[in-house]
Tab-separated table of C-alpha atoms in Angstrom:
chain	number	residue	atom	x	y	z
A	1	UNK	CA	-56.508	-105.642	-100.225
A	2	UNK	CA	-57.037	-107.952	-96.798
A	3	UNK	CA	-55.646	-105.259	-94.785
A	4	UNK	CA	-57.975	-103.427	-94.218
A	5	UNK	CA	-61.130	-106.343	-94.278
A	6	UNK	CA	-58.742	-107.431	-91.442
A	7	UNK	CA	-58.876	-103.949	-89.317
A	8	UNK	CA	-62.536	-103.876	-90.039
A	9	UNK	CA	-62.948	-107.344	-88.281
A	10	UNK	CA	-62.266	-109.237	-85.151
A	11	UNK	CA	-59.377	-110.668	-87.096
A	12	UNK	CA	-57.860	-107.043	-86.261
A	13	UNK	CA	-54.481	-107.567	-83.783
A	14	UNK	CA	-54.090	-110.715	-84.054
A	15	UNK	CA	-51.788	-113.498	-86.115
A	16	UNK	CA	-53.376	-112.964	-89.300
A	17	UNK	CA	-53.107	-108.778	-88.891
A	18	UNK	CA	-49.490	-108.976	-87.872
A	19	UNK	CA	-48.594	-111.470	-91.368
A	20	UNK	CA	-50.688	-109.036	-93.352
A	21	UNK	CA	-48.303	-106.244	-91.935
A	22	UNK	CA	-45.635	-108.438	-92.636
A	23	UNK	CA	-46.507	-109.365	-96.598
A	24	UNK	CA	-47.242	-105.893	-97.266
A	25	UNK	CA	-43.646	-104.400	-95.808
A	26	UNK	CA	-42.343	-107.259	-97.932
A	27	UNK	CA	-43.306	-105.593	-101.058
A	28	UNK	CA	-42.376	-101.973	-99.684
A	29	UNK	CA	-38.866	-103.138	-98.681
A	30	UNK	CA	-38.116	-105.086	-101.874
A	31	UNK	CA	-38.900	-102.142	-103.714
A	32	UNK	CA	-36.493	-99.390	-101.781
A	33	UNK	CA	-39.470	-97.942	-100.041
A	34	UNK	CA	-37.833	-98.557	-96.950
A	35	UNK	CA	-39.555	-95.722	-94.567
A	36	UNK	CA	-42.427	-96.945	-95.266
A	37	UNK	CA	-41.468	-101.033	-94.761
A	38	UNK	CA	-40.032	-99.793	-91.293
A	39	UNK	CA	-43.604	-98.617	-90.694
A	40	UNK	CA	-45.196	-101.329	-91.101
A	41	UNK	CA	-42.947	-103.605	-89.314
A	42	UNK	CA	-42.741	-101.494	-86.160
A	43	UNK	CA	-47.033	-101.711	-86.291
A	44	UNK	CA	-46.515	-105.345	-86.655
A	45	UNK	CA	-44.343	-105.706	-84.146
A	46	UNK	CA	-46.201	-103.408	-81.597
A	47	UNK	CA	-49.166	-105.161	-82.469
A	48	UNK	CA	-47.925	-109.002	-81.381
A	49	UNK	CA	-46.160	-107.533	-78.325
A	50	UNK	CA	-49.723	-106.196	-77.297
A	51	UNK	CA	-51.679	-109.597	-78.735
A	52	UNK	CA	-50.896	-111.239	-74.773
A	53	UNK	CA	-50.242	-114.503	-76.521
A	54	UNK	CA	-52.458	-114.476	-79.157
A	55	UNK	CA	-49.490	-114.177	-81.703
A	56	UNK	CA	-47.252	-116.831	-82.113
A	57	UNK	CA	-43.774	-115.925	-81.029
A	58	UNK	CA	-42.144	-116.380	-84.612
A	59	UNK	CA	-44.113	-113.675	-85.796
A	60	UNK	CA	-42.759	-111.285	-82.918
A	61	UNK	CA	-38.971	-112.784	-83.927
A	62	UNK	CA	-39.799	-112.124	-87.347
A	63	UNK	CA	-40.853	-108.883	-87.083
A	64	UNK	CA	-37.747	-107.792	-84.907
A	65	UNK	CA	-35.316	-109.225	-87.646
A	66	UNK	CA	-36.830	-107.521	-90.212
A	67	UNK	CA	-37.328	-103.877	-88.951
A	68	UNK	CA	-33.366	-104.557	-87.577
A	69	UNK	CA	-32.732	-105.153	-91.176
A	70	UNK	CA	-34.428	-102.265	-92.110
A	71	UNK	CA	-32.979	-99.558	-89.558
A	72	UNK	CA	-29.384	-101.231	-90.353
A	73	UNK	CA	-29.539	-100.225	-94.004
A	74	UNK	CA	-30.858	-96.998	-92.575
A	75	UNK	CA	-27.612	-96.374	-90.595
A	76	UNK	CA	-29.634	-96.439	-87.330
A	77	UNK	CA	-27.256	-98.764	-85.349
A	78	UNK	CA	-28.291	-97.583	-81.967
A	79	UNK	CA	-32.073	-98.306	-82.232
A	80	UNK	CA	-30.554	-101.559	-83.951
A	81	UNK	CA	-28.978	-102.128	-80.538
A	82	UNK	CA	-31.880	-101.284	-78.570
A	83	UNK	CA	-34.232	-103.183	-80.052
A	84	UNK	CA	-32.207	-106.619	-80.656
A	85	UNK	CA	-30.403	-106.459	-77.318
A	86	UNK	CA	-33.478	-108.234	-75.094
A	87	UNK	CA	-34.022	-110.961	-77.909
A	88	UNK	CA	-30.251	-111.636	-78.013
A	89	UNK	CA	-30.131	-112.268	-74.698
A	90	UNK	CA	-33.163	-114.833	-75.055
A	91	UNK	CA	-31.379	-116.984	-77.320
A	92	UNK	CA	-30.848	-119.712	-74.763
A	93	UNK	CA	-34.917	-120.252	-75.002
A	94	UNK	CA	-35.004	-121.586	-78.637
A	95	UNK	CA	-37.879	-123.501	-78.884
A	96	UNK	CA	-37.997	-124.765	-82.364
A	97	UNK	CA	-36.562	-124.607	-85.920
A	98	UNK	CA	-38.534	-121.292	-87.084
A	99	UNK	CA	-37.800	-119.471	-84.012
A	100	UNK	CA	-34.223	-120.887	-84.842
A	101	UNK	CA	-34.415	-118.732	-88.591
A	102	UNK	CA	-35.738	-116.015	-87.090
A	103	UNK	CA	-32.993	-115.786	-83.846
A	104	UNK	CA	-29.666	-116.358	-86.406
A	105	UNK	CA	-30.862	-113.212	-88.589
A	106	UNK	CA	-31.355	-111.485	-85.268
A	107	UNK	CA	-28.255	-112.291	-84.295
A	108	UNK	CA	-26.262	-111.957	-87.424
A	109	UNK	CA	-27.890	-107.988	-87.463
A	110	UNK	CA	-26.901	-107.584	-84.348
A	111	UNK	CA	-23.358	-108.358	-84.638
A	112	UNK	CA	-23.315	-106.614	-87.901
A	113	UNK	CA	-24.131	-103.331	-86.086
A	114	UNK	CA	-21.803	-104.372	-82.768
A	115	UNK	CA	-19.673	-101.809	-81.476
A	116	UNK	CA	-16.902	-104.069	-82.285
A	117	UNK	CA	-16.180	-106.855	-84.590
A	118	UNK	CA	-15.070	-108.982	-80.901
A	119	UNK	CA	-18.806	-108.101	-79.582
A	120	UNK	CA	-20.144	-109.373	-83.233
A	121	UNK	CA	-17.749	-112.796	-82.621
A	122	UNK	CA	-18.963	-112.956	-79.112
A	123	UNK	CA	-22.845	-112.772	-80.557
A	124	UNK	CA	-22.341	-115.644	-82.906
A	125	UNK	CA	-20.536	-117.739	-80.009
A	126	UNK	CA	-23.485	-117.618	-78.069
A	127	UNK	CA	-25.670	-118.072	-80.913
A	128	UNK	CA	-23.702	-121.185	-82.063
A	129	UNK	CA	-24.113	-122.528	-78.244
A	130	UNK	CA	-27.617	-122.275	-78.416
A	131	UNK	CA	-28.411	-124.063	-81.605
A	132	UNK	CA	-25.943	-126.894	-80.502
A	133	UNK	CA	-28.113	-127.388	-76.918
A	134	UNK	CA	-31.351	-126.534	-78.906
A	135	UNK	CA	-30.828	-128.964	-81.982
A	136	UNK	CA	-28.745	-131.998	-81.095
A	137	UNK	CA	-30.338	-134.529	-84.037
A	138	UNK	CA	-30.657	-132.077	-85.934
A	139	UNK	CA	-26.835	-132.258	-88.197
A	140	UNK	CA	-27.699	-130.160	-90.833
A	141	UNK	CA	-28.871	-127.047	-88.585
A	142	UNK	CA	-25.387	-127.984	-86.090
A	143	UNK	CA	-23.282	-127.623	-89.897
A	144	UNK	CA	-24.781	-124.484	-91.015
A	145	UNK	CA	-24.174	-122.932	-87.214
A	146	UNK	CA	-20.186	-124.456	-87.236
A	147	UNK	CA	-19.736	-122.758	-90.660
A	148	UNK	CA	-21.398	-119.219	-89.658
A	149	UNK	CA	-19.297	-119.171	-86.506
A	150	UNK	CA	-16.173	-120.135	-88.335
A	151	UNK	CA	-16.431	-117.190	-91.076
A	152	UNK	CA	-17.126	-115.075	-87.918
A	153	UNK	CA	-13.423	-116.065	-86.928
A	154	UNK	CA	-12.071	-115.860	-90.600
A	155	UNK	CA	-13.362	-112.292	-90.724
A	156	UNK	CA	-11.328	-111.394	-87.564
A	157	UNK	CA	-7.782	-112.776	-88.435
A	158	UNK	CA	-8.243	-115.832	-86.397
A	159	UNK	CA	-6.987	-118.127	-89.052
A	160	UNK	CA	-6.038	-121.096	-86.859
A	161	UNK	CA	-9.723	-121.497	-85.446
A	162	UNK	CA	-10.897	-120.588	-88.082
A	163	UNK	CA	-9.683	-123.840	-89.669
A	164	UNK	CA	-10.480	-125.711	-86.755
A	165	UNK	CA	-13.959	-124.777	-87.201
A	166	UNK	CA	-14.401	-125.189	-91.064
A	167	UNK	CA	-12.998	-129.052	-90.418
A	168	UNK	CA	-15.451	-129.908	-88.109
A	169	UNK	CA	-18.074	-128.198	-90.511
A	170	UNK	CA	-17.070	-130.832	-93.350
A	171	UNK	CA	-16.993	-133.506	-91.087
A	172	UNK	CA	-20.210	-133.229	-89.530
A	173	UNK	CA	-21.836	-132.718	-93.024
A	174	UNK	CA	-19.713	-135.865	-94.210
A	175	UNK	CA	-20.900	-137.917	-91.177
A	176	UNK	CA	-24.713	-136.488	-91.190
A	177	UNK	CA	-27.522	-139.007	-93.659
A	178	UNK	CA	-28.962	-135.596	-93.994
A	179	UNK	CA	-25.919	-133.347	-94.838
A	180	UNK	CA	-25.409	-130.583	-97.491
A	181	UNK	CA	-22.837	-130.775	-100.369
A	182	UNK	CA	-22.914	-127.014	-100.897
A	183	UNK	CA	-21.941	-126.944	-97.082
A	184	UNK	CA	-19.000	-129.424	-97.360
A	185	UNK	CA	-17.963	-127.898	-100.705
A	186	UNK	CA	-17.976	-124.460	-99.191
A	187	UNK	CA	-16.053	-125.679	-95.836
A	188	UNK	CA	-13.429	-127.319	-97.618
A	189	UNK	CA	-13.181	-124.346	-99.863
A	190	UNK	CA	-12.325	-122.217	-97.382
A	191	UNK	CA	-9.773	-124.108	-96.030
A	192	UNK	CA	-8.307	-123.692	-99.255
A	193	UNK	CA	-8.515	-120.078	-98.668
A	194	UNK	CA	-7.169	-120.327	-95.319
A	195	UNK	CA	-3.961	-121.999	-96.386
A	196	UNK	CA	-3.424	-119.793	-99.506
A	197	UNK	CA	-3.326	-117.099	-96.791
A	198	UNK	CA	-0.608	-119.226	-94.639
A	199	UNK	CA	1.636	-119.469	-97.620
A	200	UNK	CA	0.766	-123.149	-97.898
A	201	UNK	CA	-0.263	-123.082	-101.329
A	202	UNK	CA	0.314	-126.613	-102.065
A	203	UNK	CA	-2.546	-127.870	-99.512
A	204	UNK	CA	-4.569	-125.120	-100.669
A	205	UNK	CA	-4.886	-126.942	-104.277
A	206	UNK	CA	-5.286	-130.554	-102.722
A	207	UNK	CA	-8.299	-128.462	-100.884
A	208	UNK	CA	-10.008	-127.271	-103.631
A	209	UNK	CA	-9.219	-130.145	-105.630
A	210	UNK	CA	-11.231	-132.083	-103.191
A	211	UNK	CA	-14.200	-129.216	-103.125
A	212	UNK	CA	-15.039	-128.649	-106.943
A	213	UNK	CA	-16.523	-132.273	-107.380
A	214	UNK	CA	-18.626	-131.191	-104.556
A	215	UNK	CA	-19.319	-127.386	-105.885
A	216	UNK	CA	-19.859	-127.341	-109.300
A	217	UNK	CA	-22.930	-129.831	-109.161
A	218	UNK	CA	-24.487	-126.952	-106.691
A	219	UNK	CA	-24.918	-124.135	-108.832
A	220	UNK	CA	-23.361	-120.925	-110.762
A	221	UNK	CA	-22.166	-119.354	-108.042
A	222	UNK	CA	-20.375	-122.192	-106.368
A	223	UNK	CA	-18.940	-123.121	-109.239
A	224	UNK	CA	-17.853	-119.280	-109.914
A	225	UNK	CA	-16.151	-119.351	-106.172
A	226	UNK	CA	-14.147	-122.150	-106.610
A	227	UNK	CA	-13.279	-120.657	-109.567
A	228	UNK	CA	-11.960	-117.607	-108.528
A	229	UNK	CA	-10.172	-119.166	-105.861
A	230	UNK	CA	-8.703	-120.991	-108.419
A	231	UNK	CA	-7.409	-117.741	-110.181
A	232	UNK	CA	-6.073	-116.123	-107.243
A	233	UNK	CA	-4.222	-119.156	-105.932
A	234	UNK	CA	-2.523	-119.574	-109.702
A	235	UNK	CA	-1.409	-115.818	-109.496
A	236	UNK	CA	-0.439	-116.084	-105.804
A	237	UNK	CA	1.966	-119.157	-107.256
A	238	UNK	CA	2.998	-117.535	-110.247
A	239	UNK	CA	0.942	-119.636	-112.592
A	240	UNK	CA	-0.082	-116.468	-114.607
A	241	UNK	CA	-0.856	-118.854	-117.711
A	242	UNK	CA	-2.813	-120.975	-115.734
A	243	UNK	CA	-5.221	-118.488	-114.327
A	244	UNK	CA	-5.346	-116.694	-117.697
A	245	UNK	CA	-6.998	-120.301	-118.886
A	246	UNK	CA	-9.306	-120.205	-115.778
A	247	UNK	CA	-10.138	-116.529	-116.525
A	248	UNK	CA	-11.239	-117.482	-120.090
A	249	UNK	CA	-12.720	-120.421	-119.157
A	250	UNK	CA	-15.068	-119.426	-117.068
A	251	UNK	CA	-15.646	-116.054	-117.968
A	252	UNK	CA	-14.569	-115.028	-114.796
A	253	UNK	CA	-16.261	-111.579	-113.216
A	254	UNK	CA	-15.338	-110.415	-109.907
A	255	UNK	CA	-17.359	-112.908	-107.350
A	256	UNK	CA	-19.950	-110.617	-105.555
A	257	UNK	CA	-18.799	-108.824	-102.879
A	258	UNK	CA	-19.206	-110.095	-99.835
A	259	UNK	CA	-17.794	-113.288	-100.841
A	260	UNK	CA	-14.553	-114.998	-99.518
A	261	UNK	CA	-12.608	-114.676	-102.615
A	262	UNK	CA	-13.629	-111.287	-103.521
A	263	UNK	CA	-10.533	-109.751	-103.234
């Protein structure tokens, strides 16, 4: 094992120490060990905030995502709180696309574990800001940021900006030489979903009429979303037939949870 070669070297506290740390609490984690992940991670972390430089700072953002992953599935929301708190506040200083990564998972913990879904909302706001000033040639990064921040509104009620923001997430990817279909598939898609839930039923299947030519060439599990969108919005219109054929079609299980079309 490197680890301890490194410890035993002058290698010891530095970059290559702290990704050690790191690869190891990968395998811990991923295998439900997670006491022992969060150990590692918090000596990683303690380590690059006593390197004085000497570790880049993606490794320190990496490090705090992680171990805020960890002590979330833990339950430990304060200490999730404590320690995320200074770095949210620092997301004005994005200096590059990794740090970028490392400050959305950051941020997406920390509004996880918010005292309130509003303080969650108001995390991804700023988030969103900062991306926009950080990256503005980058269109792709700008799409995936307009997308997060409107399925922060969708998940509190906020329907109408909701929309607002999934439109300008399928026109930016529409507009951008380097845009995503899965992005504009999933945007328009939700639109659907957002109309369904208005009672306008009839946009809602010119919407994801206009997403599955996008979605199905992107994989299973778009394909299965659309899908089950699909099914709901044929029993929401009393098309019982129609979503039995859909059902059987595509062998339809319950999309993952999580997942806009869950319920």
């Amino acid at each position: 094992m490197a680890l301890p070669l490194i410890e035993k070297t002058e290698l010891r506290g530095g970059a290559e120490h702290v990704n050690a740390l790191l690869a190891i609490s990968d395998g811990a984690i991923d295998n439900g060990r997670l006491d022992e992940g969060a150990r590692l991670v918090s000596e990683a972390l303690e380590l690059a905030n006593q390197s004085a430089g000497s570790v880049p700072f993606e490794l320190e953002l990496e490090a705090v995502g992680r171990l805020a992953w960890v002590l979330a599935e833990q339950g430990e929301d304060k200490r999730v709180r404590e320690l995320t708190n200074p770095y949210v506040e620092a997301i004005k200083d994005i200096s590059n696309e990794t740090e970028l990564n490392s400050y959305g998972m950051i941020a997406a913990i920390a509004g996880r574990v918010a005292e309130s879904d509003q303080r969650g909302y108001e995390l991804a706001s700023r988030m969103h800001d900062a991306v926009m000033k950080a990256f503005p040639d980058r269109p792709a990064v700008q799409v995936r940021e307009k997308a997060i921040l409107a399925t922060r509104a969708l998940d509190l009620g906020r329907l109408r900006e909701a929309l607002v923001r999934y439109r300008e997430a399928e026109a930016a990817v529409r507009a951008s030489t380097d845009g995503e279909p899965y992005l504009a598939s999933f945007a328009i898609m939700q639109q659907a979903i957002i109309h369904r839930m208005q009672g306008d039923c009839a946009l809602a299947d010119e919407k994801l009429a206009e997403a599955a030519p996008l979605g199905v060439p992107q994989g299973k599990r778009m394909e299965h979303l659309l899908a089950a969108e699909q099914i709901l919005l044929a029993v929401d219109t009393g098309r019982l037939d129609e979503a039995a054929g859909l059902l059987a079609k595509h062998d339809q299980s319950p999309p993952p949870p999580g997942t806009s079309a869950a319920g």
